[in-house]
mmCIF file of C-alpha atoms in Angstrom:
data_model
loop_
_atom_site.group_PDB
_atom_site.id
_atom_site.type_symbol
_atom_site.label_atom_id
_atom_site.label_comp_id
_atom_site.label_asym_id
_atom_site.label_seq_id
_atom_site.Cartn_x
_atom_site.Cartn_y
_atom_site.Cartn_z
ATOM 1 C CA MET A 1 30.825 20.383 -6.830
ATOM 2 C CA THR A 2 28.215 17.922 -5.690
ATOM 3 C CA SER A 3 25.982 18.701 -2.716
ATOM 4 C CA PRO A 4 26.700 16.702 0.467
ATOM 5 C CA ASP A 5 24.994 13.311 0.631
ATOM 6 C CA ARG A 6 23.360 12.633 4.015
ATOM 7 C CA ARG A 7 24.104 9.021 4.873
ATOM 8 C CA SER A 8 24.080 6.591 7.748
ATOM 9 C CA GLN A 9 27.428 5.981 9.407
ATOM 10 C CA SER A 10 27.843 2.626 7.672
ATOM 11 C CA GLU A 11 26.956 4.111 4.279
ATOM 12 C CA HIS A 12 29.368 7.008 4.839
ATOM 13 C CA TYR A 13 32.241 4.593 5.381
ATOM 14 C CA ARG A 14 31.138 2.197 2.662
ATOM 15 C CA HIS A 15 30.770 4.812 -0.061
ATOM 16 C CA PHE A 16 33.166 7.532 1.037
ATOM 17 C CA LEU A 17 35.693 7.014 3.841
ATOM 18 C CA ALA A 18 36.755 3.352 3.829
ATOM 19 C CA ALA A 19 38.878 3.663 0.696
ATOM 20 C CA GLU A 20 40.754 6.594 2.276
ATOM 21 C CA TYR A 21 41.074 5.190 5.790
ATOM 22 C CA LEU A 22 44.752 4.216 5.848
ATOM 23 C CA TRP A 23 45.783 7.383 4.002
ATOM 24 C CA MET A 24 43.667 9.423 6.433
ATOM 25 C CA THR A 25 45.752 8.209 9.404
ATOM 26 C CA GLY A 26 48.935 9.650 7.890
ATOM 27 C CA LEU A 27 50.845 6.480 8.865
ATOM 28 C CA SER A 28 51.776 3.171 7.273
ATOM 29 C CA TYR A 29 49.910 0.052 8.330
ATOM 30 C CA ALA A 30 52.946 -1.138 10.321
ATOM 31 C CA ASP A 31 53.227 2.204 12.125
ATOM 32 C CA ASN A 32 49.538 2.077 13.029
ATOM 33 C CA VAL A 33 50.082 -1.372 14.539
ATOM 34 C CA ARG A 34 53.077 -0.081 16.512
ATOM 35 C CA LEU A 35 50.906 2.773 17.785
ATOM 36 C CA ALA A 36 48.241 0.248 18.826
ATOM 37 C CA ARG A 37 50.828 -1.755 20.769
ATOM 38 C CA ALA A 38 51.949 1.440 22.506
ATOM 39 C CA THR A 39 48.331 2.135 23.487
ATOM 40 C CA PHE A 40 48.060 -1.345 24.971
ATOM 41 C CA ARG A 41 51.226 -0.785 26.993
ATOM 42 C CA GLU A 42 49.952 2.586 28.220
ATOM 43 C CA PHE A 43 46.812 0.952 29.617
ATOM 44 C CA GLY A 44 48.477 -2.123 31.099
ATOM 45 C CA ILE A 45 47.310 -4.589 28.450
ATOM 46 C CA THR A 46 50.159 -7.081 28.089
ATOM 47 C CA ASN A 47 48.931 -10.601 27.328
ATOM 48 C CA PRO A 48 45.358 -10.719 25.998
ATOM 49 C CA ARG A 49 44.176 -14.201 25.094
ATOM 50 C CA SER A 50 40.764 -13.634 23.513
ATOM 51 C CA VAL A 51 40.127 -10.210 21.980
ATOM 52 C CA VAL A 52 36.957 -8.656 20.563
ATOM 53 C CA ASP A 53 37.359 -5.418 18.583
ATOM 54 C CA LEU A 54 34.113 -3.516 18.021
ATOM 55 C CA GLY A 55 34.662 -1.247 15.032
ATOM 56 C CA CYS A 56 37.912 -2.970 14.050
ATOM 57 C CA GLY A 57 38.418 -1.019 10.813
ATOM 58 C CA PRO A 58 41.467 -2.333 8.907
ATOM 59 C CA GLY A 59 42.598 -4.304 11.955
ATOM 60 C CA PHE A 60 45.442 -2.310 13.522
ATOM 61 C CA HIS A 61 44.546 -3.309 17.080
ATOM 62 C CA LEU A 62 43.782 -6.910 16.159
ATOM 63 C CA ALA A 63 47.239 -7.194 14.588
ATOM 64 C CA ALA A 64 48.761 -5.650 17.727
ATOM 65 C CA ALA A 65 46.864 -8.110 19.940
ATOM 66 C CA LEU A 66 48.229 -11.024 17.906
ATOM 67 C CA ASP A 67 51.726 -9.588 18.346
ATOM 68 C CA LEU A 68 51.105 -9.758 22.110
ATOM 69 C CA GLY A 69 50.168 -13.434 21.892
ATOM 70 C CA ALA A 70 46.384 -13.416 21.557
ATOM 71 C CA GLU A 71 45.077 -16.901 20.849
ATOM 72 C CA HIS A 72 41.817 -15.733 19.286
ATOM 73 C CA ALA A 73 40.730 -12.352 17.939
ATOM 74 C CA ILE A 74 37.343 -11.281 16.582
ATOM 75 C CA GLY A 75 36.723 -8.106 14.620
ATOM 76 C CA PHE A 76 33.359 -6.453 13.988
ATOM 77 C CA ASP A 77 32.789 -3.646 11.523
ATOM 78 C CA THR A 78 30.025 -2.360 9.268
ATOM 79 C CA SER A 79 32.372 -1.870 6.299
ATOM 80 C CA ASP A 80 33.142 -4.783 3.974
ATOM 81 C CA GLU A 81 36.030 -2.804 2.507
ATOM 82 C CA LEU A 82 37.716 -2.171 5.853
ATOM 83 C CA ILE A 83 37.299 -5.813 6.844
ATOM 84 C CA GLN A 84 38.828 -6.871 3.532
ATOM 85 C CA GLN A 85 41.781 -4.564 4.159
ATOM 86 C CA ALA A 86 42.255 -6.242 7.550
ATOM 87 C CA ARG A 87 42.005 -9.748 6.076
ATOM 88 C CA THR A 88 44.494 -8.920 3.335
ATOM 89 C CA VAL A 89 47.153 -7.745 5.778
ATOM 90 C CA ILE A 90 46.637 -9.986 8.790
ATOM 91 C CA GLN A 91 46.064 -13.383 7.088
ATOM 92 C CA ASN A 92 45.929 -15.345 10.327
ATOM 93 C CA ASP A 93 43.469 -18.131 11.113
ATOM 94 C CA LYS A 94 43.300 -16.935 14.713
ATOM 95 C CA VAL A 95 41.217 -13.970 13.536
ATOM 96 C CA THR A 96 37.514 -14.033 12.649
ATOM 97 C CA PHE A 97 35.651 -11.094 11.117
ATOM 98 C CA PHE A 98 31.966 -10.208 11.064
ATOM 99 C CA ARG A 99 30.281 -7.402 9.171
ATOM 100 C CA ARG A 100 27.530 -6.420 11.575
ATOM 101 C CA PRO A 101 26.154 -3.343 13.335
ATOM 102 C CA LEU A 102 27.858 -2.930 16.699
ATOM 103 C CA GLU A 103 24.508 -3.267 18.464
ATOM 104 C CA ALA A 104 24.186 -6.822 17.114
ATOM 105 C CA PHE A 105 27.633 -8.213 17.940
ATOM 106 C CA GLY A 106 26.236 -10.351 20.748
ATOM 107 C CA ASP A 107 24.067 -12.275 18.283
ATOM 108 C CA VAL A 108 27.088 -14.123 16.867
ATOM 109 C CA LEU A 109 29.597 -13.995 19.741
ATOM 110 C CA ASP A 110 30.046 -17.120 21.840
ATOM 111 C CA GLY A 111 31.491 -17.396 25.317
ATOM 112 C CA SER A 112 33.457 -14.891 27.369
ATOM 113 C CA HIS A 113 36.498 -12.874 26.352
ATOM 114 C CA ASP A 114 39.207 -11.144 28.345
ATOM 115 C CA LEU A 115 39.655 -7.999 26.241
ATOM 116 C CA PHE A 116 37.089 -5.834 24.471
ATOM 117 C CA LEU A 117 38.108 -2.866 22.326
ATOM 118 C CA CYS A 118 35.963 -0.001 21.107
ATOM 119 C CA LEU A 119 38.447 2.572 19.892
ATOM 120 C CA GLY A 120 38.796 5.631 17.694
ATOM 121 C CA ASP A 121 35.440 7.408 17.688
ATOM 122 C CA THR A 122 33.441 4.231 17.109
ATOM 123 C CA LEU A 123 31.271 4.646 20.211
ATOM 124 C CA THR A 124 29.660 7.834 18.902
ATOM 125 C CA HIS A 125 28.555 6.017 15.749
ATOM 126 C CA LEU A 126 25.740 4.456 17.751
ATOM 127 C CA SER A 127 22.386 6.149 17.379
ATOM 128 C CA ASN A 128 21.872 7.444 20.934
ATOM 129 C CA LEU A 129 22.870 7.059 24.596
ATOM 130 C CA CYS A 130 20.470 4.145 25.109
ATOM 131 C CA ALA A 131 22.226 2.232 22.329
ATOM 132 C CA ILE A 132 25.609 2.947 23.925
ATOM 133 C CA GLU A 133 24.405 1.745 27.326
ATOM 134 C CA SER A 134 23.042 -1.446 25.728
ATOM 135 C CA LEU A 135 26.448 -2.016 24.147
ATOM 136 C CA ILE A 136 28.152 -1.510 27.516
ATOM 137 C CA SER A 137 25.741 -3.983 29.117
ATOM 138 C CA GLU A 138 26.535 -6.567 26.432
ATOM 139 C CA ILE A 139 30.280 -6.058 26.887
ATOM 140 C CA ALA A 140 29.951 -6.452 30.662
ATOM 141 C CA SER A 141 28.026 -9.704 30.230
ATOM 142 C CA ARG A 142 30.726 -11.118 27.912
ATOM 143 C CA LEU A 143 33.855 -10.095 29.832
ATOM 144 C CA THR A 144 35.730 -12.719 31.816
ATOM 145 C CA LYS A 145 36.321 -12.068 35.508
ATOM 146 C CA ASN A 146 39.079 -9.434 35.685
ATOM 147 C CA GLY A 147 38.794 -8.950 31.942
ATOM 148 C CA LYS A 148 39.327 -5.480 30.484
ATOM 149 C CA ALA A 149 37.592 -3.170 28.051
ATOM 150 C CA LEU A 150 39.502 -0.324 26.417
ATOM 151 C CA ILE A 151 37.228 2.413 25.108
ATOM 152 C CA SER A 152 37.898 5.735 23.427
ATOM 153 C CA PHE A 153 35.697 8.422 21.945
ATOM 154 C CA ARG A 154 35.609 12.102 21.096
ATOM 155 C CA ASP A 155 33.706 14.135 23.687
ATOM 156 C CA TYR A 156 31.675 16.580 21.635
ATOM 157 C CA ASN A 157 30.549 18.204 24.896
ATOM 158 C CA ASP A 158 34.088 19.483 25.501
ATOM 159 C CA PRO A 159 33.895 23.280 25.998
ATOM 160 C CA ASP A 160 36.863 23.726 23.639
ATOM 161 C CA MET A 161 35.178 21.838 20.796
ATOM 162 C CA ILE A 162 34.965 23.994 17.669
ATOM 163 C CA PHE A 163 31.818 23.726 15.577
ATOM 164 C CA ASP A 164 30.859 25.146 12.181
ATOM 165 C CA ALA A 165 34.422 25.472 10.923
ATOM 166 C CA LYS A 166 36.346 23.198 8.588
ATOM 167 C CA PHE A 167 39.561 21.601 9.782
ATOM 168 C CA VAL A 168 42.084 19.551 7.834
ATOM 169 C CA VAL A 169 42.108 15.829 8.607
ATOM 170 C CA GLN A 170 44.795 14.869 6.089
ATOM 171 C CA GLN A 171 46.318 16.283 2.923
ATOM 172 C CA ASP A 172 49.090 15.728 0.413
ATOM 173 C CA ASP A 173 49.912 16.897 -3.111
ATOM 174 C CA ARG A 174 47.161 14.751 -4.632
ATOM 175 C CA LYS A 175 44.215 15.066 -2.271
ATOM 176 C CA SER A 176 42.927 16.628 0.918
ATOM 177 C CA LEU A 177 40.271 15.667 3.451
ATOM 178 C CA THR A 178 38.555 18.267 5.606
ATOM 179 C CA CYS A 179 35.810 17.906 8.202
ATOM 180 C CA ARG A 180 33.109 20.227 9.491
ATOM 181 C CA LEU A 181 31.183 19.583 12.713
ATOM 182 C CA SER A 182 27.728 21.056 13.316
ATOM 183 C CA ASP A 183 26.169 20.893 16.775
ATOM 184 C CA HIS A 184 22.543 19.673 16.795
ATOM 185 C CA GLY A 185 21.974 19.383 20.529
ATOM 186 C CA GLU A 186 22.065 15.665 21.294
ATOM 187 C CA THR A 187 23.869 14.864 18.044
ATOM 188 C CA VAL A 188 26.645 16.205 15.822
ATOM 189 C CA LEU A 189 26.465 16.360 12.044
ATOM 190 C CA VAL A 190 29.806 15.422 10.499
ATOM 191 C CA THR A 191 30.488 16.602 6.935
ATOM 192 C CA ASP A 192 33.633 15.270 5.261
ATOM 193 C CA THR A 193 34.946 16.877 2.074
ATOM 194 C CA LEU A 194 37.477 15.079 -0.119
ATOM 195 C CA VAL A 195 39.257 17.060 -2.842
ATOM 196 C CA ILE A 196 41.170 15.006 -5.420
ATOM 197 C CA GLU A 197 43.548 16.662 -7.878
ATOM 198 C CA GLY A 198 43.561 15.072 -11.331
ATOM 199 C CA PRO A 199 44.826 15.791 -14.831
ATOM 200 C CA GLU A 200 41.466 17.332 -15.742
ATOM 201 C CA GLY A 201 41.106 19.380 -12.564
ATOM 202 C CA GLN A 202 39.611 18.846 -9.137
ATOM 203 C CA THR A 203 37.034 16.303 -8.082
ATOM 204 C CA ILE A 204 35.195 17.341 -4.923
ATOM 205 C CA LEU A 205 33.172 14.826 -2.945
ATOM 206 C CA GLU A 206 31.147 15.476 0.207
ATOM 207 C CA SER A 207 29.269 13.191 2.550
ATOM 208 C CA SER A 208 27.577 13.747 5.919
ATOM 209 C CA TYR A 209 26.495 11.524 8.783
ATOM 210 C CA THR A 210 25.360 11.928 12.386
ATOM 211 C CA LYS A 211 27.144 11.061 15.622
ATOM 212 C CA CYS A 212 25.740 11.034 19.146
ATOM 213 C CA LYS A 213 27.235 13.016 22.043
ATOM 214 C CA PRO A 214 28.039 11.010 25.181
ATOM 215 C CA SER A 215 29.990 12.981 27.777
ATOM 216 C CA PHE A 216 32.867 11.500 29.741
ATOM 217 C CA PHE A 217 30.829 11.965 32.937
ATOM 218 C CA TRP A 218 27.844 10.095 31.451
ATOM 219 C CA LEU A 219 30.048 7.257 30.185
ATOM 220 C CA GLU A 220 31.650 6.759 33.590
ATOM 221 C CA GLY A 221 28.187 6.456 35.126
ATOM 222 C CA ALA A 222 27.010 3.980 32.498
ATOM 223 C CA LEU A 223 30.091 1.799 32.992
ATOM 224 C CA GLY A 224 29.577 1.774 36.748
ATOM 225 C CA ARG A 225 25.903 0.855 36.392
ATOM 226 C CA HIS A 226 26.993 -2.355 34.661
ATOM 227 C CA GLY A 227 29.619 -3.383 37.199
ATOM 228 C CA LEU A 228 32.670 -2.179 35.298
ATOM 229 C CA ARG A 229 35.415 -0.667 37.447
ATOM 230 C CA ILE A 230 37.205 2.330 35.998
ATOM 231 C CA GLY A 231 40.987 2.182 35.860
ATOM 232 C CA ARG A 232 43.393 4.354 33.935
ATOM 233 C CA ARG A 233 41.975 7.192 31.895
ATOM 234 C CA ALA A 234 43.627 9.604 29.480
ATOM 235 C CA THR A 235 42.645 12.791 27.675
ATOM 236 C CA SER A 236 44.140 14.273 24.523
ATOM 237 C CA GLY A 237 42.238 17.347 23.402
ATOM 238 C CA SER A 238 38.629 16.214 23.085
ATOM 239 C CA MET A 239 39.580 12.521 22.798
ATOM 240 C CA ARG A 240 38.963 10.354 25.865
ATOM 241 C CA LYS A 241 40.372 6.899 26.603
ATOM 242 C CA ILE A 242 39.432 4.701 29.518
ATOM 243 C CA VAL A 243 40.162 1.156 30.562
ATOM 244 C CA VAL A 244 37.713 -0.735 32.770
ATOM 245 C CA THR A 245 37.773 -4.132 34.444
ATOM 246 C CA HIS A 246 35.005 -6.543 35.282
#
């Protein structure tokens, strides 16, 4: 067994998690897109025209936005492999992809857009709360009047959050992925362990990276400071989702 490699978030996905991303969800690509459409319906998103997905991964929500009639969709991610997965499936000239850090999306984005997405646990991949607030400020400056931003994240400040214990993310007869969270005050150390069964025995891979710890209360304040009005919100365990309008 190799010792865990400590990596940046982008390196963790590039070298470890990107290849397992679809399998990790436990769903087919089409089912993930259907789930994305259901999320849009839940939060009153019905006819987006211009969509920006920050941390688009393999493009589930971009594909869902196109299904709803989006005229232009832009995906940002730090993983070439995840972007390539999205390109391979979507194959639509209405979609543009950029491999860039989230903090730098404004450097290449033109104009205003009526829907911003930052879903999964992407928000906590930023280095600290200041970086998150800068991202929120940039989103607010790029949203059209009455445009929406749909944001989700895992609240590692949740009193029911369990640290220092492994939990199963996904498993089947061939491989399993477990995760261990370690609380470091203002950050969380995430250690993923992938066990692959092969004809010559097990291969065990481990990789670690750091996430920051915004609370739901802090995020609401940051959104308000940048003129974003909070609409529907939802909680599932430690996961938080919120839609805001400009």
